[in-house]
Amino acid sequence: MKPMSEKKEEVVSEALKAEESLRSRWYIMDLDGKLWDLDEFDFQGHDKLRKFSGYEYAKDRTVDRTPPHVNLMRSLELVDYEPASDPGNFRYYPKGRMVKALLEEYVTSMVHKYGGMEVETPLMYSMEHPTLKSYLNRFPARQYTVESDDTPYFLRFAACFGQFLMSHDATISYRNLPMRIYEMTRYSFRREQRGELTGLRRLRAFTMPDVHAFCKNLVQARSEYMRRFKLSQDVLAGIGLEKEDYELALRMVEDFYNENKEFIKGLVQKHGKPVLVEMWKERFAYFILKWDMNFVDALDKASALATDQIDVENGERYDIKYMDEDGTQKHPYILHCSPSGAIERDIYAILEREAMRMKADNGYKPQLPLWLAPTQVRIIPVSHEYVGFADMVRGKFSKVRVDIDNRDETVGKKIRDAEKEWIPYIVVVGEREAGKEKLPVRVRGVKDSQNMSVAEMQEKIHAETEDKPYRPVPVPVYLQERPKFVG
RNA sequence: GCCUUGGUAGCUCAGUGGCAGAGCGGCAGCCUUGUAAGCUGUUGGUCGCGGGUUCAAUUCCCGCCCGAGGCUCCA
């Protein structure tokens, strides 16, 4: 298909060329809003920010190791490569699918609370649609293309297309603003070059929440932007990533900075530690301000999780209009936010952080956040005589993922396997426990076993997971009935 | 696309110009198990694909395919 590849060449250009010619300047902004040149700033106590800043303009990013999360994602039977697909398109085993689904449900519930209207839009769009053509021209991203009846289509890399086309057709009053539209894109596609793909860190098919807010003017855009900053911090914290786990970058046009210094400082103060600033003399992208929250991994590589941008261009490009108070139609400011970043990347961040903790402390017991643990409580009957008793114990739980190791193995072997699965609560039951209220519980990360009743265990688990979604054990409850997907 | 590196059992990996190996797993049996690996037996392979050199190639040579990592990038 020669005509198509020629078309692609045209499409991949303008912004890329512009970016090459426009060099950005880099700074660190401290909590007082002061800008420091990178070589003047004292990075003492800001090790990760130093790594992140260095990463942003480094020449050599060579790594000779498999990133630790790749081994973990496989050994925990979460996710794996799919050799039969295009690279960067992964398979999710039952446990991984559950973890991912819970994350998707959680982020969605947070966006609902924020006021996002959830929609669903197509995965593919015509490359010949005039508006999209011009938008693609602005984005140097590589697309997957699909052909149908001689028309070339591209697979979306974000939900912008569908949401903007929908908004173009909507009748919007200034009373409806800010108007918030949301979609969890499963999937977004980007045909990144082969060598760019790394485990769950960068994929060609990924799942990403995309929330747009259409705003009347800059005043409204700023206050909405602040709300979304808080939303993103809350979402990441819920996932288990606190402020010390990521670094903030602010990227903006110089004019915007000069006119909004207090606002910018406010963002830095909300983050609570110095941030990296990238500044352009002129606007080359569609946004005037962008922040991104970046995770620095076990190999000192940085990648963006959450992000939000103030877009001053696409309202016009897509001809999205609202009727203002004065009876005239205007184009809104558009905010583009992904409050968690790609869901796969959240899993990557959690696994990489556990790997870093293991490396720092030999005795450290890695774990997933309790609400994401595929098994929360493992019951180990001492012998097959006590499987019935284990069933009875399990029956007392509600809304807790409890499973039973009924395999014909020694207790030691079954404990070891449970530990290797990072299971938070392990209970061995046998003659000593029969008829007893309190059971000896091996709590992950706690040295000695604790005596707890089922009710106490359940209460503890519920307290720690109360604002999170729940799903049942994603594989058969009896270990004997489980296939092995890895190894 | 370019560069680096790899492909041997389901998994992790060793090995050799001359009968294809280990551990784990799976299966069968024994044991009836008390807080990080119980014992015995057994089943697993077109050594990525194609060609060449050779009496003989999994091993040496050439080409190809696929994976991973690096370069442009971003969630």
PDB file of C-alpha atoms (C1' of nucleotides) in Angstrom, chain A residues 61 63 74 81 193 195-198 202-203 208 290 301 304-305 342 345 382 384 408 410-411 413 415-416 430-433 442 487, chain B residues 1-4 10-12 24-27 29-39 66-75:
ATOM      1  CA  ARG A  61      19.782   5.847  29.047  1.00  0.00           C
ATOM      2  CA  VAL A  63      20.323  -0.297  30.816  1.00  0.00           C
ATOM      3  CA  ARG A  74       5.454 -12.958  35.561  1.00  0.00           C
ATOM      4  CA  TYR A  81       4.356 -10.996  26.900  1.00  0.00           C
ATOM      5  CA  GLN A 193       9.356   1.960  17.956  1.00  0.00           C
ATOM      6  CA  GLY A 195      13.254  -0.587  21.125  1.00  0.00           C
ATOM      7  CA  GLU A 196      11.155   1.845  23.123  1.00  0.00           C
ATOM      8  CA  LEU A 197       9.011  -0.888  24.545  1.00  0.00           C
ATOM      9  CA  THR A 198       9.899  -2.032  28.027  1.00  0.00           C
ATOM     10  CA  ARG A 202       5.850   1.476  27.766  1.00  0.00           C
ATOM     11  CA  LEU A 203       3.402  -0.508  25.685  1.00  0.00           C
ATOM     12  CA  MET A 208      -5.655   5.065  30.300  1.00  0.00           C
ATOM     13  CA  LYS A 290       1.197  20.874  31.467  1.00  0.00           C
ATOM     14  CA  LYS A 301      14.357   5.519  34.658  1.00  0.00           C
ATOM     15  CA  ALA A 304       5.014   9.903  33.606  1.00  0.00           C
ATOM     16  CA  LEU A 305       1.974   8.702  35.485  1.00  0.00           C
ATOM     17  CA  ALA A 342      -1.844   4.390  32.203  1.00  0.00           C
ATOM     18  CA  ARG A 345       2.129   1.888  34.329  1.00  0.00           C
ATOM     19  CA  VAL A 382      -2.332 -29.161  58.179  1.00  0.00           C
ATOM     20  CA  HIS A 384      -6.525 -33.257  54.247  1.00  0.00           C
ATOM     21  CA  ASP A 408      -1.127 -32.777  49.282  1.00  0.00           C
ATOM     22  CA  THR A 410       3.794 -30.361  53.652  1.00  0.00           C
ATOM     23  CA  VAL A 411       2.867 -27.338  55.724  1.00  0.00           C
ATOM     24  CA  LYS A 413       5.971 -26.109  51.414  1.00  0.00           C
ATOM     25  CA  ILE A 415       3.760 -21.648  53.685  1.00  0.00           C
ATOM     26  CA  ARG A 416       6.672 -21.066  51.379  1.00  0.00           C
ATOM     27  CA  GLY A 430      -5.292 -28.243  62.269  1.00  0.00           C
ATOM     28  CA  GLU A 431      -6.135 -30.050  65.443  1.00  0.00           C
ATOM     29  CA  ARG A 432      -4.973 -27.210  67.708  1.00  0.00           C
ATOM     30  CA  GLU A 433      -7.335 -24.727  66.088  1.00  0.00           C
ATOM     31  CA  ARG A 442       0.940 -14.981  59.913  1.00  0.00           C
ATOM     32  CA  GLY A 487       6.423 -21.900  34.969  1.00  0.00           C
TER      33      GLY A 487
ATOM     34  C1'   G B   1      14.419   1.708  10.907  1.00  0.00           C
ATOM     35  C1'   C B   2      19.483   1.563  13.121  1.00  0.00           C
ATOM     36  C1'   C B   3      22.685  -0.509  17.204  1.00  0.00           C
ATOM     37  C1'   U B   4      23.477  -4.344  21.164  1.00  0.00           C
ATOM     38  C1'   G B  10       5.926 -26.052  30.372  1.00  0.00           C
ATOM     39  C1'   C B  11       9.587 -22.479  33.378  1.00  0.00           C
ATOM     40  C1'   U B  12      14.851 -21.076  34.779  1.00  0.00           C
ATOM     41  C1'   C B  24      11.762 -26.560  39.252  1.00  0.00           C
ATOM     42  C1'   G B  25       6.929 -27.905  37.379  1.00  0.00           C
ATOM     43  C1'   G B  26       3.541 -31.893  35.587  1.00  0.00           C
ATOM     44  C1'   C B  27       2.080 -37.097  36.420  1.00  0.00           C
ATOM     45  C1'   G B  29       3.055 -43.776  44.390  1.00  0.00           C
ATOM     46  C1'   C B  30       4.629 -43.402  49.495  1.00  0.00           C
ATOM     47  C1'   C B  31       4.230 -40.087  53.735  1.00  0.00           C
ATOM     48  C1'   U B  32      -0.665 -37.452  56.790  1.00  0.00           C
ATOM     49  C1'   U B  33       2.248 -33.511  57.217  1.00  0.00           C
ATOM     50  C1'   G B  34       2.483 -27.602  62.458  1.00  0.00           C
ATOM     51  C1'   U B  35       4.823 -22.044  59.984  1.00  0.00           C
ATOM     52  C1'   A B  36       9.853 -20.561  53.707  1.00  0.00           C
ATOM     53  C1'   A B  37      11.282 -26.550  49.649  1.00  0.00           C
ATOM     54  C1'   G B  38       9.364 -34.613  52.678  1.00  0.00           C
ATOM     55  C1'   C B  39      10.776 -39.210  49.791  1.00  0.00           C
ATOM     56  C1'   C B  66      11.158 -13.881  16.640  1.00  0.00           C
ATOM     57  C1'   G B  67      12.089 -11.772  21.632  1.00  0.00           C
ATOM     58  C1'   A B  68      14.500  -8.316  24.886  1.00  0.00           C
ATOM     59  C1'   G B  69      17.484  -3.806  25.720  1.00  0.00           C
ATOM     60  C1'   G B  70      19.496   1.241  23.570  1.00  0.00           C
ATOM     61  C1'   C B  71      18.484   5.703  20.043  1.00  0.00           C
ATOM     62  C1'   U B  72      13.922   9.325  18.355  1.00  0.00           C
ATOM     63  C1'   C B  73       8.999   9.358  22.616  1.00  0.00           C
ATOM     64  C1'   C B  74       5.509   9.578  26.019  1.00  0.00           C
ATOM     65  C1'   A B  75       0.641   7.473  29.755  1.00  0.00           C
TER      66        A B  75
END
